[in-house]
PDB file of C-alpha atoms in Angstrom:
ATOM      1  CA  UNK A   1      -5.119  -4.152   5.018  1.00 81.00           C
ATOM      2  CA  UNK A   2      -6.235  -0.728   4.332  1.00 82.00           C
ATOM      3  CA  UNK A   3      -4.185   2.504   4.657  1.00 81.00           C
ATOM      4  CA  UNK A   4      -4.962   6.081   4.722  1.00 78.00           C
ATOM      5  CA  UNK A   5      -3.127   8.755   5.607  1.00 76.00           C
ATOM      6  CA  UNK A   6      -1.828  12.118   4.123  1.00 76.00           C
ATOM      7  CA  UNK A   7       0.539  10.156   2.225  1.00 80.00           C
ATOM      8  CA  UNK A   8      -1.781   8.552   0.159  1.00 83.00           C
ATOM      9  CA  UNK A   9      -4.204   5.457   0.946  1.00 86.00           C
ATOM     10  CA  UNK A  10      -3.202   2.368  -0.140  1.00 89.00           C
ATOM     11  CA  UNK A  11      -4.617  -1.439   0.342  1.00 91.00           C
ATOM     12  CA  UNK A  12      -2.259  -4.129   0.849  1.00 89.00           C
ATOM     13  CA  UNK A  13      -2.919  -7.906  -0.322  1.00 90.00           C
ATOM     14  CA  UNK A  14      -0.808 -10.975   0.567  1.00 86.00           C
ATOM     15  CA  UNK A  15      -0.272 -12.958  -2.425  1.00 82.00           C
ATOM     16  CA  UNK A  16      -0.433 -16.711  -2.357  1.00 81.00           C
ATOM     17  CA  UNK A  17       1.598 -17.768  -4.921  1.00 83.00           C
ATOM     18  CA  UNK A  18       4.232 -16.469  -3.028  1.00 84.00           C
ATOM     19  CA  UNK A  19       4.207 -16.013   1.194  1.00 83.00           C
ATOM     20  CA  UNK A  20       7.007 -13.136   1.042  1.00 86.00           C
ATOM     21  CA  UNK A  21       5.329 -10.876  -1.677  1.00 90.00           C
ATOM     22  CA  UNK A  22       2.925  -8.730  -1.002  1.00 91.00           C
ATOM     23  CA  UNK A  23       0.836  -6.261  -3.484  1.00 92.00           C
ATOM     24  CA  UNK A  24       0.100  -2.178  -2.689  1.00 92.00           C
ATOM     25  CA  UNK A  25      -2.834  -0.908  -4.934  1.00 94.00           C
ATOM     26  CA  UNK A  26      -3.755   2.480  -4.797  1.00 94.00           C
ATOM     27  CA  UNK A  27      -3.945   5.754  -7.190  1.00 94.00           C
ATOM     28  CA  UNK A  28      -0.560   6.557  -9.584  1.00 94.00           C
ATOM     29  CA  UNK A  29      -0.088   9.746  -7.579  1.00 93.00           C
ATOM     30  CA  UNK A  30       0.005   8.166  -4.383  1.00 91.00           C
ATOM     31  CA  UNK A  31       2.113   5.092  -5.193  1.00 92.00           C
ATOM     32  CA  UNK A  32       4.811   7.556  -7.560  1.00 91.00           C
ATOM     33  CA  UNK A  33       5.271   9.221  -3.809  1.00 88.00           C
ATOM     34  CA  UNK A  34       6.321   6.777  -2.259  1.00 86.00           C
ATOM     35  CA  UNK A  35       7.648   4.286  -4.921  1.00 85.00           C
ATOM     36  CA  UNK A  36       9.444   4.838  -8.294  1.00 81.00           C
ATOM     37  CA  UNK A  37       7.355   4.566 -11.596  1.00 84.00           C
ATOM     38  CA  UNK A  38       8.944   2.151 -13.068  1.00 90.00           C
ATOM     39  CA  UNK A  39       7.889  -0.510 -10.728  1.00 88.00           C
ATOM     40  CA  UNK A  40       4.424   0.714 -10.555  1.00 93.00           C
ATOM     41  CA  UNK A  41       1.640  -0.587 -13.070  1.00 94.00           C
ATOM     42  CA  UNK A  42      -2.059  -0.548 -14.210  1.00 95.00           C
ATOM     43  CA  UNK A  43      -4.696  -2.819 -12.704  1.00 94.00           C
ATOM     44  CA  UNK A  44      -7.662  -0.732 -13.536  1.00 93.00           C
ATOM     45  CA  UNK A  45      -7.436   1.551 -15.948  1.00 93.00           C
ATOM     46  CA  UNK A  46     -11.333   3.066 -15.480  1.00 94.00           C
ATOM     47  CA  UNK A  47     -11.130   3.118 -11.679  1.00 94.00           C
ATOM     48  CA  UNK A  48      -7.437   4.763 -11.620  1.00 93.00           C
ATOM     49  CA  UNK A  49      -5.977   1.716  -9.761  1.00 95.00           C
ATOM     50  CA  UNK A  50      -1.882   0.938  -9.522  1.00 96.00           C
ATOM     51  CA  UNK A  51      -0.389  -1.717  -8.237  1.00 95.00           C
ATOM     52  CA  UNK A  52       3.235  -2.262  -6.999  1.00 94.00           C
ATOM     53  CA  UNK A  53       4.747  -6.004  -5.711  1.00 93.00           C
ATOM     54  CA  UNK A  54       6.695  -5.848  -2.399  1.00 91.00           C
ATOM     55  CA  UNK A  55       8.379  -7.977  -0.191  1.00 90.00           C
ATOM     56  CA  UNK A  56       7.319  -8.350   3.075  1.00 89.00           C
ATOM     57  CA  UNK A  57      10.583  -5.817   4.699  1.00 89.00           C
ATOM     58  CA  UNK A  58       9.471  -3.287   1.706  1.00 88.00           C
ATOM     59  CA  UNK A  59       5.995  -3.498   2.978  1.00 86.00           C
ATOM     60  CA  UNK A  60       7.199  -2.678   6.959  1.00 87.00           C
ATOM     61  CA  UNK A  61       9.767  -0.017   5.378  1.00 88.00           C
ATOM     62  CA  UNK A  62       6.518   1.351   3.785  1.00 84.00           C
ATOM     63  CA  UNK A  63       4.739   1.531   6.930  1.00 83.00           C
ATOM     64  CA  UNK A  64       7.805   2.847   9.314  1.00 84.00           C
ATOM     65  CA  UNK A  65       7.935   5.579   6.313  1.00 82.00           C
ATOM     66  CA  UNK A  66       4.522   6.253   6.574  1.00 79.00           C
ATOM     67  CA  UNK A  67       4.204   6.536  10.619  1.00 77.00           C
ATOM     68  CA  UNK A  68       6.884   8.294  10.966  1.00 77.00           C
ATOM     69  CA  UNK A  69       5.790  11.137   8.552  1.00 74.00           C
ATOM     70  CA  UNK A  70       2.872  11.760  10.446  1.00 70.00           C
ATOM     71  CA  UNK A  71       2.212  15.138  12.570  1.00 67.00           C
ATOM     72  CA  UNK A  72       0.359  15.756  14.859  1.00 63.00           C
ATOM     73  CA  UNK A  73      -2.427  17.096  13.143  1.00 62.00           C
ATOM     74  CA  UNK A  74      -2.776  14.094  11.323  1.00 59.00           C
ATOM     75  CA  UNK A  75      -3.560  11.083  13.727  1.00 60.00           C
ATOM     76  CA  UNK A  76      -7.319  11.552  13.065  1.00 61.00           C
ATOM     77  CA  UNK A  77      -6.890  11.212   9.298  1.00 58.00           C
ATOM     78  CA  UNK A  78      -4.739   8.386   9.708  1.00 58.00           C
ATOM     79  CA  UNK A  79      -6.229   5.007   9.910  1.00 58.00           C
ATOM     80  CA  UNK A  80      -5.501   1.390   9.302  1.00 58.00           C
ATOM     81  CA  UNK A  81      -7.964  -1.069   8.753  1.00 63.00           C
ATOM     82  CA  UNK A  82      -7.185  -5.054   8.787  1.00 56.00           C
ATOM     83  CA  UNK A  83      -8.911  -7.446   6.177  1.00 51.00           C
ATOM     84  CA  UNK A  84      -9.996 -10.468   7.270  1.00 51.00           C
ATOM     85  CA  UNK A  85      -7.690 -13.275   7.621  1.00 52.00           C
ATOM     86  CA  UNK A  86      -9.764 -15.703   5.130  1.00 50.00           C
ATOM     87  CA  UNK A  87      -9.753 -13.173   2.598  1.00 49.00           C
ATOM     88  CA  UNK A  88      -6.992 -14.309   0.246  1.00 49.00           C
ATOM     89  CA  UNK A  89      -6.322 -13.339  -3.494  1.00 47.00           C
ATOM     90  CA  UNK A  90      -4.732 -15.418  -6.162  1.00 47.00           C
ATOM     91  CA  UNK A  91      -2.021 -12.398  -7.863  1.00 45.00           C
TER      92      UNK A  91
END
């Protein structure tokens, strides 16, 4: 699932290892928002990418957080977009 809003965007991947862990990639300054550092790490270093593992109640904090911060103003730049259900990545 894909995320953007004011607070940052952020794409959200169910892991399979594991059915209650989730992972949130998106920039450093958009994750150190939200999230503290020292849970945050490097995926891709050239494209500026962060990642941070969640569980699933995290992940719906995250989005309650995120929802609820929005004005007015904002519900046009605010957007989520669902990725396909067969799209599944090994983390």
């Amino acid at each position: 699932m894909n995320i953007s809003s004011l607070n940052g965007s952020f794409k959200i991947i169910q892991t399979v290892k594991n059915q209650d862990e989730l992972l949130v990639l998106g920039s450093w300054a958009d994750l150190i928002k939200i999230f503290d550092s020292k849970r945050t790490f490097c995926v891709d270093k050239q494209k500026g990418i962060f990642g941070i593992y969640l569980c699933k109640q995290e992940c719906a904090d995250l989005l309650a957080y995120l929802v609820q911060n929005i004005d007015y103003h904002e519900w046009e730049d605010f957007s989520l977009e669902k990725v396909s259900p067969t799209s599944r990545y090994l983390a």
